[in-house]
JSON list of C-alpha atoms in Angstrom, two decimals:
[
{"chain": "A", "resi": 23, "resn": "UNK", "atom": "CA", "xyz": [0.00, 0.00, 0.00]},
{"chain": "A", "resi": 24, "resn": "UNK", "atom": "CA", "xyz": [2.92, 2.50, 1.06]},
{"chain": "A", "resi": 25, "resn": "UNK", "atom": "CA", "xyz": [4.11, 1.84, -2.25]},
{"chain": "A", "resi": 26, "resn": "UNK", "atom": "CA", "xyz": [0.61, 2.70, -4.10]},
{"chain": "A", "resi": 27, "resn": "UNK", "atom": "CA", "xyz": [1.04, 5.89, -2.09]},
{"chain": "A", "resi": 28, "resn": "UNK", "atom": "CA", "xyz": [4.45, 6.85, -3.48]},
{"chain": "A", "resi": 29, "resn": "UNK", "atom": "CA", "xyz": [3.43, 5.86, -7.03]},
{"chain": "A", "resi": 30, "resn": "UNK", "atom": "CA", "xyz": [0.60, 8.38, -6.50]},
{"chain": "A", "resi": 31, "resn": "UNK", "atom": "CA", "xyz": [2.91, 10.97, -5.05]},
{"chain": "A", "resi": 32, "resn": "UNK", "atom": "CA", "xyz": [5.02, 11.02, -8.11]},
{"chain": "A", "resi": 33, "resn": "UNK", "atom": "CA", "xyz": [1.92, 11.11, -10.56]},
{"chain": "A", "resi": 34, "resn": "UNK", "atom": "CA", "xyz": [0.72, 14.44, -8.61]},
{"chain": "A", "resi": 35, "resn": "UNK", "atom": "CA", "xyz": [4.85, 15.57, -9.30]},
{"chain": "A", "resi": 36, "resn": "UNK", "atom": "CA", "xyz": [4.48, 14.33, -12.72]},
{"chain": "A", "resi": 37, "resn": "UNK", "atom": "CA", "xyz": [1.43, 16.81, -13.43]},
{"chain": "A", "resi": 38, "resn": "UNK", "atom": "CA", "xyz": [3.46, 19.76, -11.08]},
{"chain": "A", "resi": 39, "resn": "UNK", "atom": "CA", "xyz": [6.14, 19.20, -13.49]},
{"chain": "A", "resi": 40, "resn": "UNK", "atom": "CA", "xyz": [3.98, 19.56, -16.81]},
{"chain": "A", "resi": 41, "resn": "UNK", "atom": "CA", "xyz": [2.12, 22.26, -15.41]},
{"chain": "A", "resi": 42, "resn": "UNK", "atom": "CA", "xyz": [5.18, 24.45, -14.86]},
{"chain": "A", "resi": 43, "resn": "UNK", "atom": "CA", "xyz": [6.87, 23.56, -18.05]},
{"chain": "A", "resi": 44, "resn": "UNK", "atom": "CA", "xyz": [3.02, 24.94, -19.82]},
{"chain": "A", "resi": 45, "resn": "UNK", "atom": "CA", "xyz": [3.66, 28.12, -18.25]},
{"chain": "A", "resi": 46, "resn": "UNK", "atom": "CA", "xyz": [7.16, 28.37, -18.62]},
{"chain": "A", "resi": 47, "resn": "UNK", "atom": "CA", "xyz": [5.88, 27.72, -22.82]},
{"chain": "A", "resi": 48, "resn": "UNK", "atom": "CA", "xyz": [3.09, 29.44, -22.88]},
{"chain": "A", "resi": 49, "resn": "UNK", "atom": "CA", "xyz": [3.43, 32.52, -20.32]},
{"chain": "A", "resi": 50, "resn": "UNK", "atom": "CA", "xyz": [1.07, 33.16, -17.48]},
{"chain": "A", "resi": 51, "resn": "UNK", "atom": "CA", "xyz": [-1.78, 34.51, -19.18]},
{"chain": "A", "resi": 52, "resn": "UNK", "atom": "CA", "xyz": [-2.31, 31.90, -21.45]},
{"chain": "A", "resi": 53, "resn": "UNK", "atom": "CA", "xyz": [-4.62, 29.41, -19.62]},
{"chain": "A", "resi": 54, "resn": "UNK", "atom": "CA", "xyz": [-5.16, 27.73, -22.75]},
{"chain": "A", "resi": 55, "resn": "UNK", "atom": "CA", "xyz": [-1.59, 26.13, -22.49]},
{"chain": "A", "resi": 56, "resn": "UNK", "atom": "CA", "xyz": [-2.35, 24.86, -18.86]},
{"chain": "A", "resi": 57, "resn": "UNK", "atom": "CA", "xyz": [-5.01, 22.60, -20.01]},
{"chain": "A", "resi": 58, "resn": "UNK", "atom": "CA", "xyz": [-3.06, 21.14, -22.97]},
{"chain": "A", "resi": 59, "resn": "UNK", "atom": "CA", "xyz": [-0.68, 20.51, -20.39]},
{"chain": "A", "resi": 60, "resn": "UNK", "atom": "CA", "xyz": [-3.12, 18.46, -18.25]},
{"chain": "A", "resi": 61, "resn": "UNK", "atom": "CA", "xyz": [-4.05, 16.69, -20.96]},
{"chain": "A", "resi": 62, "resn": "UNK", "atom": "CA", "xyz": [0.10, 15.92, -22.24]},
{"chain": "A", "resi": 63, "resn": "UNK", "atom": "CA", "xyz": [0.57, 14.86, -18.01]},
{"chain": "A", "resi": 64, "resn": "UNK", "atom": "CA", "xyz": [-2.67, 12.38, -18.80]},
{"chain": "A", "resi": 65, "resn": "UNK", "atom": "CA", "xyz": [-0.93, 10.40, -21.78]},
{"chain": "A", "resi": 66, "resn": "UNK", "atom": "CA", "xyz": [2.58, 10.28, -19.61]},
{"chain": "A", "resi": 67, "resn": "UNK", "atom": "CA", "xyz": [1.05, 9.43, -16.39]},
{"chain": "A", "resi": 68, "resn": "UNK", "atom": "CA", "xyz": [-0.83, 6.50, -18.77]},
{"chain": "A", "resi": 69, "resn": "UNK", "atom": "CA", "xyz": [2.65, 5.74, -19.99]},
{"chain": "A", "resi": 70, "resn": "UNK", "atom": "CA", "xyz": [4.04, 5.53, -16.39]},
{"chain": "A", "resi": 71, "resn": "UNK", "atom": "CA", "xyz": [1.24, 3.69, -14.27]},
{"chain": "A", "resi": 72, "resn": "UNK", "atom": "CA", "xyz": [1.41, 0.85, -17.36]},
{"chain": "A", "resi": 73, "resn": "UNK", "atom": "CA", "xyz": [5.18, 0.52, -16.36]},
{"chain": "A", "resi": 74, "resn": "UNK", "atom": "CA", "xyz": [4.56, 0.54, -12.64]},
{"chain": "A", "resi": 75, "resn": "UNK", "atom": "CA", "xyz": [2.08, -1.99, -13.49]},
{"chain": "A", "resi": 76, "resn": "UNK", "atom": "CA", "xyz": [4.38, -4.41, -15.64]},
{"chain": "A", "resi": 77, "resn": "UNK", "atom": "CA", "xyz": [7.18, -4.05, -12.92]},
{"chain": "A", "resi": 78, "resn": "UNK", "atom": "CA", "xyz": [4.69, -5.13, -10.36]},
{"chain": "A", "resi": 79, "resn": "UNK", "atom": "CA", "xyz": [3.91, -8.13, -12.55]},
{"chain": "A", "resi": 80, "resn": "UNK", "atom": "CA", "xyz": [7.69, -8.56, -13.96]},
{"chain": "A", "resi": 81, "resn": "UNK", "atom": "CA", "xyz": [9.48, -7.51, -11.07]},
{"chain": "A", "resi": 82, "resn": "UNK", "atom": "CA", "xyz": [7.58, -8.60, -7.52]},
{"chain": "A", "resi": 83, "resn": "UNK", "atom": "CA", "xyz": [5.54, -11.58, -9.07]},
{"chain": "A", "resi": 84, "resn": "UNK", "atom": "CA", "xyz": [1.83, -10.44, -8.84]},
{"chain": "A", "resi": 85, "resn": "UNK", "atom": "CA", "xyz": [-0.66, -11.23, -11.67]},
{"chain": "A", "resi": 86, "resn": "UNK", "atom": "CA", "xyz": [-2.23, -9.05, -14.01]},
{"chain": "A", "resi": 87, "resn": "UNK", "atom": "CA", "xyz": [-5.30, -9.74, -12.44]},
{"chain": "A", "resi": 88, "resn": "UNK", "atom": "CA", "xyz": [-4.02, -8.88, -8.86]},
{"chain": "A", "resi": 89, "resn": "UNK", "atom": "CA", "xyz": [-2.22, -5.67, -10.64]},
{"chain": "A", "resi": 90, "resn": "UNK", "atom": "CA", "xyz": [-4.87, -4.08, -12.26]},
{"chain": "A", "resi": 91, "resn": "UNK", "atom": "CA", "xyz": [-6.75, -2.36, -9.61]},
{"chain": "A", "resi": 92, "resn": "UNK", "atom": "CA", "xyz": [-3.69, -0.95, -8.20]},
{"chain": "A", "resi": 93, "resn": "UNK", "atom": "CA", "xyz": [-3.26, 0.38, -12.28]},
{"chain": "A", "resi": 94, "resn": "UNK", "atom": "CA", "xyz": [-6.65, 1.81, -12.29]},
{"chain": "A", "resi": 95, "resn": "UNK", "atom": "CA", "xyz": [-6.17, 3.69, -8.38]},
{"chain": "A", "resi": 96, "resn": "UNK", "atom": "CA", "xyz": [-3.14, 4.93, -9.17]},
{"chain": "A", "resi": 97, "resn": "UNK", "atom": "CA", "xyz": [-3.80, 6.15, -12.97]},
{"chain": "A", "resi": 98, "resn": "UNK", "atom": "CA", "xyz": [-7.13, 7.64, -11.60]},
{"chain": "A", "resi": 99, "resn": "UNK", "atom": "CA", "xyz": [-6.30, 9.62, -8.76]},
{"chain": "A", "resi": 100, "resn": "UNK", "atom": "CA", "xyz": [-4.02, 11.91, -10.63]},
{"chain": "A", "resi": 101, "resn": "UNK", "atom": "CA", "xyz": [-5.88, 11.64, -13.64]},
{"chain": "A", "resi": 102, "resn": "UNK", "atom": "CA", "xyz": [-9.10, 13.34, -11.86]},
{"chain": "A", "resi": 103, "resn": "UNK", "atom": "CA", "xyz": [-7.39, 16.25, -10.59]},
{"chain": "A", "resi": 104, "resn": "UNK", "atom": "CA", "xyz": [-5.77, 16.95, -13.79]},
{"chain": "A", "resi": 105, "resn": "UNK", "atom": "CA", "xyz": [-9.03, 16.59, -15.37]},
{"chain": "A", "resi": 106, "resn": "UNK", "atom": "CA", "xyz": [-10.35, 19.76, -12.88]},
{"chain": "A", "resi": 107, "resn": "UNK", "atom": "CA", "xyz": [-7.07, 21.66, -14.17]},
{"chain": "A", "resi": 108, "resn": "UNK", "atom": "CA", "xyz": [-8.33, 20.78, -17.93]},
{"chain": "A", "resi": 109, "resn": "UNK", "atom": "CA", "xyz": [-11.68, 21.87, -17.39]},
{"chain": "A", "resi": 110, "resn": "UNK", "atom": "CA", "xyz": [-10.88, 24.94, -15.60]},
{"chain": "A", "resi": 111, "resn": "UNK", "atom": "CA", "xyz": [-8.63, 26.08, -17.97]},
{"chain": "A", "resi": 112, "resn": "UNK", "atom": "CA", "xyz": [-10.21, 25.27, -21.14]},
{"chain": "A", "resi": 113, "resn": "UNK", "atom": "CA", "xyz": [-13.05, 27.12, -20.40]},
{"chain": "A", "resi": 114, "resn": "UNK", "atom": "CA", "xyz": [-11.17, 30.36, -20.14]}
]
């Protein structure tokens, strides 16, 4: 579970990271380039919860089947909140 919670952690750095890099890009009136961010930090955080859940299955021995809830609470949760940060953005 601890390590669910780190996995998470770095997703919500992941979208910190993207986020800054929009505005660094785009300046800090253009809101438009926040969302497209969110939306870039959804397709890497994709990327990167489908490796966390091969090394869980590669690496510590669980089964696809025992991995893929962990895949789904740990894409989700960040996923959610950058959805917000789309939504509010976009419709700026």
């Amino acid at each position: 579970m601890m390590h669910t919670v780190k996995v998470i952690a770095g997703g919500f750095l992941l979208l910190a990271v993207c986020l800054v890099v929009g505005r660094l890009i785009g300046g800090a009136g253009n809101s438009s380039i926040l969302a497209r961010s969110a939306l870039v930090f959804i397709a890497l955080w994709f990327i990167g919860a489908g490796i966390n859940m091969r090394l869980g299955v590669t690496k510590a021995g669980y089964s696809v089947t025992e991995e893929t809830p962990f895949f789904f609470l740990v894409f989700l949760v960040p996923t959610a909140v950058a959805l917000v940060i789309w939504w509010t953005f976009s419709r700026r």
